[in-house]
Amino acid sequence: MAKGGIVWLTGLSGAGKSTLASSLSAKLAAQRPVELLDGDEVRTFLSAGLTFSRADRDTNVRRIGYVARLLAKHGVLVFVSAISPYAATRTEVRRAAEAQGIAFVEVFVNAPLETVTARDVKGLYAKAHAGEIPAFTGVSDPYEPPEDPTVEVRTDRETPAESEDKILSALRSLSLC
Amino acid sequence: MAKGGIVWLTGLSGAGKSTLASSLSAKLAAQRPVELLDGDEVRTFLSAGLTFSRADRDTNVRRIGYVARLLAKHGVLVFVSAISPYAATRTEVRRAAEAQGIAFVEVFVNAPLETVTARDVKGLYAKAHAGEIPAFTGVSDPYEPPEDPTVEVRTDRETPAESEDKILSALRSLSLC
């Protein structure tokens, strides 16, 4: 069985989490079992009906963590792309994985608010700044950056290839690829 | 990679689903990747807050199906033990699995209401018949038996070993063990 693990990409909406997770999981799929749990997609399957309150965000993050552990336990390298704004909840999910002997790689996908607001790929920041979306992470809802992530990528300064290389390097050092 | 699949045990509370799923998954774990998704446990992780209304029961069953497919896709034989009272929802989950090329074995764990009421392992039937538990499957909420299950076991007449053998035989015929 391959060595399972969880690569948890956290960061603001639009920072590049899903793009990185999707690209990396596609690249690694040729060499090892890989799964991609994208926050938006998982929410529709596991957490329809939950709101964006702190309690409901935490519930959503815990559910993703539970599914990721089930897969990692069976030798899958699971890429999770989820805003997961609260540090304590990310720590809880990390500890639950490590308690089962599962490697947990926290990747801080960091781009300043000005950058993601300027990009505004989905048009959400304009609405959030206009007050049309309540509880929008980074604008009207907190984002607690990781204090000690396994990897930090700066998608405002690095090319996608540079960011990917940093993550791959961390995975190699943990024998995950 | 081993051949993944889903063994879905449906039936009344107390019919013996969890006992069979637990025993079979323990036996097969020595020879192939296996996971057990027990309805009660999964509900706490994935569906806390959901009620026992039809809509919420269906949501719970769909979530279990989603997680089971993720695991089966990676070569895991997933035993699901869940009352899953509605035929249409079980069919939906089966079709979603088969659409991904995942073998789906529906096991009807059949014991008459009189038998499970007499056993009443958890003391729930006494309460349900007394009207103290609303929407209790088989008493005050529907259970739609499978019309064409892959396997039917009659836990009121068969020994546990006999029921297990019937399921194992079905799994062997599908090259799942």
JSON list of N, CA, C and O in Angstrom, two decimals, chain B residues 104-159:
[
{"chain": "B", "resi": 104, "resn": "PHE", "atom": "N", "xyz": [-21.82, -2.88, -6.61]},
{"chain": "B", "resi": 104, "resn": "PHE", "atom": "CA", "xyz": [-22.69, -2.53, -5.49]},
{"chain": "B", "resi": 104, "resn": "PHE", "atom": "C", "xyz": [-23.49, -3.77, -5.11]},
{"chain": "B", "resi": 104, "resn": "PHE", "atom": "O", "xyz": [-24.25, -4.30, -5.93]},
{"chain": "B", "resi": 105, "resn": "VAL", "atom": "N", "xyz": [-23.30, -4.23, -3.90]},
{"chain": "B", "resi": 105, "resn": "VAL", "atom": "CA", "xyz": [-23.96, -5.45, -3.43]},
{"chain": "B", "resi": 105, "resn": "VAL", "atom": "C", "xyz": [-24.98, -5.03, -2.38]},
{"chain": "B", "resi": 105, "resn": "VAL", "atom": "O", "xyz": [-24.63, -4.57, -1.29]},
{"chain": "B", "resi": 106, "resn": "GLU", "atom": "N", "xyz": [-26.26, -5.16, -2.73]},
{"chain": "B", "resi": 106, "resn": "GLU", "atom": "CA", "xyz": [-27.29, -4.81, -1.76]},
{"chain": "B", "resi": 106, "resn": "GLU", "atom": "C", "xyz": [-27.66, -6.04, -0.94]},
{"chain": "B", "resi": 106, "resn": "GLU", "atom": "O", "xyz": [-28.06, -7.07, -1.50]},
{"chain": "B", "resi": 107, "resn": "VAL", "atom": "N", "xyz": [-27.49, -5.94, 0.36]},
{"chain": "B", "resi": 107, "resn": "VAL", "atom": "CA", "xyz": [-27.80, -7.06, 1.25]},
{"chain": "B", "resi": 107, "resn": "VAL", "atom": "C", "xyz": [-29.01, -6.67, 2.09]},
{"chain": "B", "resi": 107, "resn": "VAL", "atom": "O", "xyz": [-28.97, -5.69, 2.85]},
{"chain": "B", "resi": 108, "resn": "PHE", "atom": "N", "xyz": [-30.08, -7.42, 1.93]},
{"chain": "B", "resi": 108, "resn": "PHE", "atom": "CA", "xyz": [-31.27, -7.18, 2.74]},
{"chain": "B", "resi": 108, "resn": "PHE", "atom": "C", "xyz": [-31.15, -8.03, 4.01]},
{"chain": "B", "resi": 108, "resn": "PHE", "atom": "O", "xyz": [-31.22, -9.26, 3.95]},
{"chain": "B", "resi": 109, "resn": "VAL", "atom": "N", "xyz": [-30.90, -7.35, 5.10]},
{"chain": "B", "resi": 109, "resn": "VAL", "atom": "CA", "xyz": [-30.80, -8.05, 6.38]},
{"chain": "B", "resi": 109, "resn": "VAL", "atom": "C", "xyz": [-32.21, -8.08, 6.96]},
{"chain": "B", "resi": 109, "resn": "VAL", "atom": "O", "xyz": [-32.69, -7.11, 7.54]},
{"chain": "B", "resi": 110, "resn": "ASN", "atom": "N", "xyz": [-32.85, -9.21, 6.75]},
{"chain": "B", "resi": 110, "resn": "ASN", "atom": "CA", "xyz": [-34.28, -9.33, 6.99]},
{"chain": "B", "resi": 110, "resn": "ASN", "atom": "C", "xyz": [-34.57, -10.10, 8.27]},
{"chain": "B", "resi": 110, "resn": "ASN", "atom": "O", "xyz": [-34.16, -11.24, 8.44]},
{"chain": "B", "resi": 111, "resn": "ALA", "atom": "N", "xyz": [-35.26, -9.43, 9.16]},
{"chain": "B", "resi": 111, "resn": "ALA", "atom": "CA", "xyz": [-35.82, -10.09, 10.34]},
{"chain": "B", "resi": 111, "resn": "ALA", "atom": "C", "xyz": [-37.17, -9.42, 10.56]},
{"chain": "B", "resi": 111, "resn": "ALA", "atom": "O", "xyz": [-37.27, -8.19, 10.47]},
{"chain": "B", "resi": 112, "resn": "PRO", "atom": "N", "xyz": [-38.22, -10.20, 10.81]},
{"chain": "B", "resi": 112, "resn": "PRO", "atom": "CA", "xyz": [-39.54, -9.60, 10.98]},
{"chain": "B", "resi": 112, "resn": "PRO", "atom": "C", "xyz": [-39.57, -8.64, 12.17]},
{"chain": "B", "resi": 112, "resn": "PRO", "atom": "O", "xyz": [-38.78, -8.78, 13.12]},
{"chain": "B", "resi": 113, "resn": "LEU", "atom": "N", "xyz": [-40.49, -7.70, 12.09]},
{"chain": "B", "resi": 113, "resn": "LEU", "atom": "CA", "xyz": [-40.64, -6.72, 13.17]},
{"chain": "B", "resi": 113, "resn": "LEU", "atom": "C", "xyz": [-40.83, -7.40, 14.52]},
{"chain": "B", "resi": 113, "resn": "LEU", "atom": "O", "xyz": [-40.29, -6.96, 15.54]},
{"chain": "B", "resi": 114, "resn": "GLU", "atom": "N", "xyz": [-41.59, -8.53, 14.54]},
{"chain": "B", "resi": 114, "resn": "GLU", "atom": "CA", "xyz": [-41.81, -9.22, 15.82]},
{"chain": "B", "resi": 114, "resn": "GLU", "atom": "C", "xyz": [-40.49, -9.69, 16.42]},
{"chain": "B", "resi": 114, "resn": "GLU", "atom": "O", "xyz": [-40.27, -9.63, 17.63]},
{"chain": "B", "resi": 115, "resn": "THR", "atom": "N", "xyz": [-39.60, -10.16, 15.54]},
{"chain": "B", "resi": 115, "resn": "THR", "atom": "CA", "xyz": [-38.31, -10.66, 16.02]},
{"chain": "B", "resi": 115, "resn": "THR", "atom": "C", "xyz": [-37.46, -9.54, 16.60]},
{"chain": "B", "resi": 115, "resn": "THR", "atom": "O", "xyz": [-36.93, -9.65, 17.71]},
{"chain": "B", "resi": 116, "resn": "VAL", "atom": "N", "xyz": [-37.32, -8.45, 15.84]},
{"chain": "B", "resi": 116, "resn": "VAL", "atom": "CA", "xyz": [-36.45, -7.37, 16.34]},
{"chain": "B", "resi": 116, "resn": "VAL", "atom": "C", "xyz": [-37.09, -6.70, 17.56]},
{"chain": "B", "resi": 116, "resn": "VAL", "atom": "O", "xyz": [-36.38, -6.22, 18.45]},
{"chain": "B", "resi": 117, "resn": "THR", "atom": "N", "xyz": [-38.42, -6.68, 17.60]},
{"chain": "B", "resi": 117, "resn": "THR", "atom": "CA", "xyz": [-39.10, -6.12, 18.77]},
{"chain": "B", "resi": 117, "resn": "THR", "atom": "C", "xyz": [-38.83, -7.01, 19.99]},
{"chain": "B", "resi": 117, "resn": "THR", "atom": "O", "xyz": [-38.59, -6.51, 21.10]},
{"chain": "B", "resi": 118, "resn": "ALA", "atom": "N", "xyz": [-38.88, -8.31, 19.78]},
{"chain": "B", "resi": 118, "resn": "ALA", "atom": "CA", "xyz": [-38.64, -9.24, 20.89]},
{"chain": "B", "resi": 118, "resn": "ALA", "atom": "C", "xyz": [-37.18, -9.15, 21.36]},
{"chain": "B", "resi": 118, "resn": "ALA", "atom": "O", "xyz": [-36.90, -9.16, 22.56]},
{"chain": "B", "resi": 119, "resn": "ARG", "atom": "N", "xyz": [-36.25, -9.05, 20.40]},
{"chain": "B", "resi": 119, "resn": "ARG", "atom": "CA", "xyz": [-34.83, -8.91, 20.78]},
{"chain": "B", "resi": 119, "resn": "ARG", "atom": "C", "xyz": [-34.61, -7.59, 21.52]},
{"chain": "B", "resi": 119, "resn": "ARG", "atom": "O", "xyz": [-34.04, -7.55, 22.59]},
{"chain": "B", "resi": 120, "resn": "ASP", "atom": "N", "xyz": [-34.98, -6.53, 20.86]},
{"chain": "B", "resi": 120, "resn": "ASP", "atom": "CA", "xyz": [-34.89, -5.15, 21.38]},
{"chain": "B", "resi": 120, "resn": "ASP", "atom": "C", "xyz": [-33.56, -4.87, 22.09]},
{"chain": "B", "resi": 120, "resn": "ASP", "atom": "O", "xyz": [-33.53, -4.38, 23.24]},
{"chain": "B", "resi": 121, "resn": "VAL", "atom": "N", "xyz": [-32.48, -5.15, 21.38]},
{"chain": "B", "resi": 121, "resn": "VAL", "atom": "CA", "xyz": [-31.13, -5.05, 21.94]},
{"chain": "B", "resi": 121, "resn": "VAL", "atom": "C", "xyz": [-30.86, -3.70, 22.61]},
{"chain": "B", "resi": 121, "resn": "VAL", "atom": "O", "xyz": [-30.27, -3.61, 23.67]},
{"chain": "B", "resi": 122, "resn": "LYS", "atom": "N", "xyz": [-31.33, -2.65, 21.97]},
{"chain": "B", "resi": 122, "resn": "LYS", "atom": "CA", "xyz": [-31.05, -1.31, 22.50]},
{"chain": "B", "resi": 122, "resn": "LYS", "atom": "C", "xyz": [-32.22, -0.73, 23.30]},
{"chain": "B", "resi": 122, "resn": "LYS", "atom": "O", "xyz": [-32.19, 0.44, 23.70]},
{"chain": "B", "resi": 123, "resn": "GLY", "atom": "N", "xyz": [-33.27, -1.52, 23.46]},
{"chain": "B", "resi": 123, "resn": "GLY", "atom": "CA", "xyz": [-34.43, -1.02, 24.21]},
{"chain": "B", "resi": 123, "resn": "GLY", "atom": "C", "xyz": [-35.23, 0.02, 23.45]},
{"chain": "B", "resi": 123, "resn": "GLY", "atom": "O", "xyz": [-36.07, 0.73, 24.04]},
{"chain": "B", "resi": 124, "resn": "LEU", "atom": "N", "xyz": [-34.98, 0.13, 22.14]},
{"chain": "B", "resi": 124, "resn": "LEU", "atom": "CA", "xyz": [-35.65, 1.19, 21.38]},
{"chain": "B", "resi": 124, "resn": "LEU", "atom": "C", "xyz": [-37.06, 0.83, 20.94]},
{"chain": "B", "resi": 124, "resn": "LEU", "atom": "O", "xyz": [-37.93, 1.69, 20.85]},
{"chain": "B", "resi": 125, "resn": "TYR", "atom": "N", "xyz": [-37.29, -0.46, 20.66]},
{"chain": "B", "resi": 125, "resn": "TYR", "atom": "CA", "xyz": [-38.61, -0.84, 20.18]},
{"chain": "B", "resi": 125, "resn": "TYR", "atom": "C", "xyz": [-39.68, -0.66, 21.25]},
{"chain": "B", "resi": 125, "resn": "TYR", "atom": "O", "xyz": [-40.80, -0.23, 20.95]},
{"chain": "B", "resi": 126, "resn": "ALA", "atom": "N", "xyz": [-39.33, -0.98, 22.48]},
{"chain": "B", "resi": 126, "resn": "ALA", "atom": "CA", "xyz": [-40.30, -0.77, 23.56]},
{"chain": "B", "resi": 126, "resn": "ALA", "atom": "C", "xyz": [-40.72, 0.70, 23.59]},
{"chain": "B", "resi": 126, "resn": "ALA", "atom": "O", "xyz": [-41.91, 1.04, 23.66]},
{"chain": "B", "resi": 127, "resn": "LYS", "atom": "N", "xyz": [-39.73, 1.58, 23.50]},
{"chain": "B", "resi": 127, "resn": "LYS", "atom": "CA", "xyz": [-40.03, 3.02, 23.50]},
{"chain": "B", "resi": 127, "resn": "LYS", "atom": "C", "xyz": [-40.81, 3.44, 22.26]},
{"chain": "B", "resi": 127, "resn": "LYS", "atom": "O", "xyz": [-41.72, 4.25, 22.33]},
{"chain": "B", "resi": 128, "resn": "ALA", "atom": "N", "xyz": [-40.41, 2.86, 21.11]},
{"chain": "B", "resi": 128, "resn": "ALA", "atom": "CA", "xyz": [-41.09, 3.23, 19.86]},
{"chain": "B", "resi": 128, "resn": "ALA", "atom": "C", "xyz": [-42.55, 2.79, 19.90]},
{"chain": "B", "resi": 128, "resn": "ALA", "atom": "O", "xyz": [-43.45, 3.55, 19.54]},
{"chain": "B", "resi": 129, "resn": "HIS", "atom": "N", "xyz": [-42.78, 1.55, 20.35]},
{"chain": "B", "resi": 129, "resn": "HIS", "atom": "CA", "xyz": [-44.17, 1.06, 20.42]},
{"chain": "B", "resi": 129, "resn": "HIS", "atom": "C", "xyz": [-44.98, 1.86, 21.45]},
{"chain": "B", "resi": 129, "resn": "HIS", "atom": "O", "xyz": [-46.20, 1.99, 21.32]},
{"chain": "B", "resi": 130, "resn": "ALA", "atom": "N", "xyz": [-44.30, 2.38, 22.45]},
{"chain": "B", "resi": 130, "resn": "ALA", "atom": "CA", "xyz": [-45.00, 3.21, 23.45]},
{"chain": "B", "resi": 130, "resn": "ALA", "atom": "C", "xyz": [-45.18, 4.64, 22.97]},
{"chain": "B", "resi": 130, "resn": "ALA", "atom": "O", "xyz": [-45.71, 5.49, 23.69]},
{"chain": "B", "resi": 131, "resn": "GLY", "atom": "N", "xyz": [-44.72, 4.92, 21.75]},
{"chain": "B", "resi": 131, "resn": "GLY", "atom": "CA", "xyz": [-44.88, 6.25, 21.19]},
{"chain": "B", "resi": 131, "resn": "GLY", "atom": "C", "xyz": [-43.88, 7.26, 21.72]},
{"chain": "B", "resi": 131, "resn": "GLY", "atom": "O", "xyz": [-44.03, 8.47, 21.53]},
{"chain": "B", "resi": 132, "resn": "GLU", "atom": "N", "xyz": [-42.82, 6.75, 22.36]},
{"chain": "B", "resi": 132, "resn": "GLU", "atom": "CA", "xyz": [-41.84, 7.70, 22.94]},
{"chain": "B", "resi": 132, "resn": "GLU", "atom": "C", "xyz": [-40.76, 8.11, 21.95]},
{"chain": "B", "resi": 132, "resn": "GLU", "atom": "O", "xyz": [-40.00, 9.03, 22.20]},
{"chain": "B", "resi": 133, "resn": "ILE", "atom": "N", "xyz": [-40.63, 7.37, 20.85]},
{"chain": "B", "resi": 133, "resn": "ILE", "atom": "CA", "xyz": [-39.68, 7.76, 19.81]},
{"chain": "B", "resi": 133, "resn": "ILE", "atom": "C", "xyz": [-40.48, 8.01, 18.54]},
{"chain": "B", "resi": 133, "resn": "ILE", "atom": "O", "xyz": [-41.09, 7.09, 18.00]},
{"chain": "B", "resi": 134, "resn": "PRO", "atom": "N", "xyz": [-40.50, 9.25, 18.07]},
{"chain": "B", "resi": 134, "resn": "PRO", "atom": "CA", "xyz": [-41.25, 9.53, 16.84]},
{"chain": "B", "resi": 134, "resn": "PRO", "atom": "C", "xyz": [-40.46, 9.02, 15.63]},
{"chain": "B", "resi": 134, "resn": "PRO", "atom": "O", "xyz": [-39.24, 8.92, 15.69]},
{"chain": "B", "resi": 135, "resn": "ALA", "atom": "N", "xyz": [-41.16, 8.70, 14.56]},
{"chain": "B", "resi": 135, "resn": "ALA", "atom": "CA", "xyz": [-40.53, 8.33, 13.29]},
{"chain": "B", "resi": 135, "resn": "ALA", "atom": "C", "xyz": [-39.50, 7.21, 13.46]},
{"chain": "B", "resi": 135, "resn": "ALA", "atom": "O", "xyz": [-38.36, 7.33, 13.04]},
{"chain": "B", "resi": 136, "resn": "PHE", "atom": "N", "xyz": [-39.94, 6.13, 14.11]},
{"chain": "B", "resi": 136, "resn": "PHE", "atom": "CA", "xyz": [-39.04, 4.99, 14.29]},
{"chain": "B", "resi": 136, "resn": "PHE", "atom": "C", "xyz": [-39.33, 3.97, 13.19]},
{"chain": "B", "resi": 136, "resn": "PHE", "atom": "O", "xyz": [-40.45, 3.45, 13.06]},
{"chain": "B", "resi": 137, "resn": "THR", "atom": "N", "xyz": [-38.30, 3.67, 12.41]},
{"chain": "B", "resi": 137, "resn": "THR", "atom": "CA", "xyz": [-38.48, 2.81, 11.23]},
{"chain": "B", "resi": 137, "resn": "THR", "atom": "C", "xyz": [-39.10, 1.47, 11.59]},
{"chain": "B", "resi": 137, "resn": "THR", "atom": "O", "xyz": [-38.63, 0.79, 12.50]},
{"chain": "B", "resi": 138, "resn": "GLY", "atom": "N", "xyz": [-40.14, 1.12, 10.87]},
{"chain": "B", "resi": 138, "resn": "GLY", "atom": "CA", "xyz": [-40.80, -0.18, 11.08]},
{"chain": "B", "resi": 138, "resn": "GLY", "atom": "C", "xyz": [-41.97, -0.09, 12.03]},
{"chain": "B", "resi": 138, "resn": "GLY", "atom": "O", "xyz": [-42.84, -0.95, 12.03]},
{"chain": "B", "resi": 139, "resn": "VAL", "atom": "N", "xyz": [-41.94, 0.94, 12.89]},
{"chain": "B", "resi": 139, "resn": "VAL", "atom": "CA", "xyz": [-43.02, 1.10, 13.85]},
{"chain": "B", "resi": 139, "resn": "VAL", "atom": "C", "xyz": [-43.88, 2.30, 13.47]},
{"chain": "B", "resi": 139, "resn": "VAL", "atom": "O", "xyz": [-45.07, 2.18, 13.19]},
{"chain": "B", "resi": 140, "resn": "SER", "atom": "N", "xyz": [-43.25, 3.47, 13.42]},
{"chain": "B", "resi": 140, "resn": "SER", "atom": "CA", "xyz": [-44.00, 4.69, 13.12]},
{"chain": "B", "resi": 140, "resn": "SER", "atom": "C", "xyz": [-43.42, 5.42, 11.91]},
{"chain": "B", "resi": 140, "resn": "SER", "atom": "O", "xyz": [-43.72, 6.58, 11.67]},
{"chain": "B", "resi": 141, "resn": "ASP", "atom": "N", "xyz": [-42.56, 4.74, 11.16]},
{"chain": "B", "resi": 141, "resn": "ASP", "atom": "CA", "xyz": [-41.93, 5.32, 9.98]},
{"chain": "B", "resi": 141, "resn": "ASP", "atom": "C", "xyz": [-41.73, 4.16, 9.00]},
{"chain": "B", "resi": 141, "resn": "ASP", "atom": "O", "xyz": [-41.50, 3.02, 9.43]},
{"chain": "B", "resi": 142, "resn": "PRO", "atom": "N", "xyz": [-41.82, 4.42, 7.69]},
{"chain": "B", "resi": 142, "resn": "PRO", "atom": "CA", "xyz": [-41.80, 3.30, 6.74]},
{"chain": "B", "resi": 142, "resn": "PRO", "atom": "C", "xyz": [-40.43, 2.61, 6.62]},
{"chain": "B", "resi": 142, "resn": "PRO", "atom": "O", "xyz": [-39.39, 3.24, 6.82]},
{"chain": "B", "resi": 143, "resn": "TYR", "atom": "N", "xyz": [-40.47, 1.32, 6.29]},
{"chain": "B", "resi": 143, "resn": "TYR", "atom": "CA", "xyz": [-39.28, 0.62, 5.78]},
{"chain": "B", "resi": 143, "resn": "TYR", "atom": "C", "xyz": [-39.71, -0.08, 4.49]},
{"chain": "B", "resi": 143, "resn": "TYR", "atom": "O", "xyz": [-40.62, -0.91, 4.50]},
{"chain": "B", "resi": 144, "resn": "GLU", "atom": "N", "xyz": [-39.04, 0.30, 3.41]},
{"chain": "B", "resi": 144, "resn": "GLU", "atom": "CA", "xyz": [-39.37, -0.30, 2.11]},
{"chain": "B", "resi": 144, "resn": "GLU", "atom": "C", "xyz": [-38.35, -1.39, 1.80]},
{"chain": "B", "resi": 144, "resn": "GLU", "atom": "O", "xyz": [-37.20, -1.09, 1.47]},
{"chain": "B", "resi": 145, "resn": "PRO", "atom": "N", "xyz": [-38.76, -2.65, 1.90]},
{"chain": "B", "resi": 145, "resn": "PRO", "atom": "CA", "xyz": [-37.79, -3.74, 1.67]},
{"chain": "B", "resi": 145, "resn": "PRO", "atom": "C", "xyz": [-37.30, -3.73, 0.23]},
{"chain": "B", "resi": 145, "resn": "PRO", "atom": "O", "xyz": [-38.04, -3.34, -0.68]},
{"chain": "B", "resi": 146, "resn": "PRO", "atom": "N", "xyz": [-36.07, -4.17, 0.00]},
{"chain": "B", "resi": 146, "resn": "PRO", "atom": "CA", "xyz": [-35.56, -4.26, -1.37]},
{"chain": "B", "resi": 146, "resn": "PRO", "atom": "C", "xyz": [-36.39, -5.28, -2.16]},
{"chain": "B", "resi": 146, "resn": "PRO", "atom": "O", "xyz": [-36.72, -6.34, -1.64]},
{"chain": "B", "resi": 147, "resn": "GLU", "atom": "N", "xyz": [-36.71, -4.93, -3.39]},
{"chain": "B", "resi": 147, "resn": "GLU", "atom": "CA", "xyz": [-37.46, -5.88, -4.22]},
{"chain": "B", "resi": 147, "resn": "GLU", "atom": "C", "xyz": [-36.56, -6.94, -4.82]},
{"chain": "B", "resi": 147, "resn": "GLU", "atom": "O", "xyz": [-36.97, -8.06, -5.05]},
{"chain": "B", "resi": 148, "resn": "ASP", "atom": "N", "xyz": [-35.32, -6.55, -5.10]},
{"chain": "B", "resi": 148, "resn": "ASP", "atom": "CA", "xyz": [-34.42, -7.49, -5.77]},
{"chain": "B", "resi": 148, "resn": "ASP", "atom": "C", "xyz": [-33.00, -7.33, -5.22]},
{"chain": "B", "resi": 148, "resn": "ASP", "atom": "O", "xyz": [-32.08, -6.94, -5.93]},
{"chain": "B", "resi": 149, "resn": "PRO", "atom": "N", "xyz": [-32.82, -7.63, -3.94]},
{"chain": "B", "resi": 149, "resn": "PRO", "atom": "CA", "xyz": [-31.48, -7.47, -3.35]},
{"chain": "B", "resi": 149, "resn": "PRO", "atom": "C", "xyz": [-30.50, -8.48, -3.94]},
{"chain": "B", "resi": 149, "resn": "PRO", "atom": "O", "xyz": [-30.92, -9.53, -4.43]},
{"chain": "B", "resi": 150, "resn": "THR", "atom": "N", "xyz": [-29.22, -8.15, -3.91]},
{"chain": "B", "resi": 150, "resn": "THR", "atom": "CA", "xyz": [-28.21, -9.11, -4.36]},
{"chain": "B", "resi": 150, "resn": "THR", "atom": "C", "xyz": [-28.24, -10.34, -3.46]},
{"chain": "B", "resi": 150, "resn": "THR", "atom": "O", "xyz": [-28.11, -11.47, -3.92]},
{"chain": "B", "resi": 151, "resn": "VAL", "atom": "N", "xyz": [-28.39, -10.11, -2.17]},
{"chain": "B", "resi": 151, "resn": "VAL", "atom": "CA", "xyz": [-28.44, -11.19, -1.19]},
{"chain": "B", "resi": 151, "resn": "VAL", "atom": "C", "xyz": [-29.52, -10.84, -0.17]},
{"chain": "B", "resi": 151, "resn": "VAL", "atom": "O", "xyz": [-29.66, -9.69, 0.23]},
{"chain": "B", "resi": 152, "resn": "GLU", "atom": "N", "xyz": [-30.26, -11.86, 0.25]},
{"chain": "B", "resi": 152, "resn": "GLU", "atom": "CA", "xyz": [-31.15, -11.66, 1.39]},
{"chain": "B", "resi": 152, "resn": "GLU", "atom": "C", "xyz": [-30.75, -12.64, 2.47]},
{"chain": "B", "resi": 152, "resn": "GLU", "atom": "O", "xyz": [-30.61, -13.83, 2.23]},
{"chain": "B", "resi": 153, "resn": "VAL", "atom": "N", "xyz": [-30.56, -12.10, 3.67]},
{"chain": "B", "resi": 153, "resn": "VAL", "atom": "CA", "xyz": [-30.30, -13.01, 4.79]},
{"chain": "B", "resi": 153, "resn": "VAL", "atom": "C", "xyz": [-31.46, -12.90, 5.76]},
{"chain": "B", "resi": 153, "resn": "VAL", "atom": "O", "xyz": [-32.04, -11.82, 5.94]},
{"chain": "B", "resi": 154, "resn": "ARG", "atom": "N", "xyz": [-31.82, -14.01, 6.36]},
{"chain": "B", "resi": 154, "resn": "ARG", "atom": "CA", "xyz": [-32.92, -14.04, 7.31]},
{"chain": "B", "resi": 154, "resn": "ARG", "atom": "C", "xyz": [-32.33, -14.33, 8.68]},
{"chain": "B", "resi": 154, "resn": "ARG", "atom": "O", "xyz": [-32.14, -15.48, 9.06]},
{"chain": "B", "resi": 155, "resn": "THR", "atom": "N", "xyz": [-32.07, -13.25, 9.40]},
{"chain": "B", "resi": 155, "resn": "THR", "atom": "CA", "xyz": [-31.34, -13.43, 10.66]},
{"chain": "B", "resi": 155, "resn": "THR", "atom": "C", "xyz": [-32.23, -14.01, 11.76]},
{"chain": "B", "resi": 155, "resn": "THR", "atom": "O", "xyz": [-31.72, -14.36, 12.82]},
{"chain": "B", "resi": 156, "resn": "ASP", "atom": "N", "xyz": [-33.53, -14.13, 11.49]},
{"chain": "B", "resi": 156, "resn": "ASP", "atom": "CA", "xyz": [-34.38, -14.78, 12.49]},
{"chain": "B", "resi": 156, "resn": "ASP", "atom": "C", "xyz": [-34.33, -16.30, 12.35]},
{"chain": "B", "resi": 156, "resn": "ASP", "atom": "O", "xyz": [-34.67, -17.02, 13.28]},
{"chain": "B", "resi": 157, "resn": "ARG", "atom": "N", "xyz": [-33.90, -16.79, 11.19]},
{"chain": "B", "resi": 157, "resn": "ARG", "atom": "CA", "xyz": [-33.90, -18.24, 10.94]},
{"chain": "B", "resi": 157, "resn": "ARG", "atom": "C", "xyz": [-32.51, -18.80, 10.74]},
{"chain": "B", "resi": 157, "resn": "ARG", "atom": "O", "xyz": [-32.30, -20.00, 10.86]},
{"chain": "B", "resi": 158, "resn": "GLU", "atom": "N", "xyz": [-31.57, -17.95, 10.29]},
{"chain": "B", "resi": 158, "resn": "GLU", "atom": "CA", "xyz": [-30.23, -18.44, 9.96]},
{"chain": "B", "resi": 158, "resn": "GLU", "atom": "C", "xyz": [-29.29, -18.18, 11.12]},
{"chain": "B", "resi": 158, "resn": "GLU", "atom": "O", "xyz": [-29.47, -17.21, 11.88]},
{"chain": "B", "resi": 159, "resn": "THR", "atom": "N", "xyz": [-28.26, -18.98, 11.23]},
{"chain": "B", "resi": 159, "resn": "THR", "atom": "CA", "xyz": [-27.19, -18.65, 12.18]},
{"chain": "B", "resi": 159, "resn": "THR", "atom": "C", "xyz": [-26.38, -17.52, 11.56]},
{"chain": "B", "resi": 159, "resn": "THR", "atom": "O", "xyz": [-26.39, -17.33, 10.33]}
]
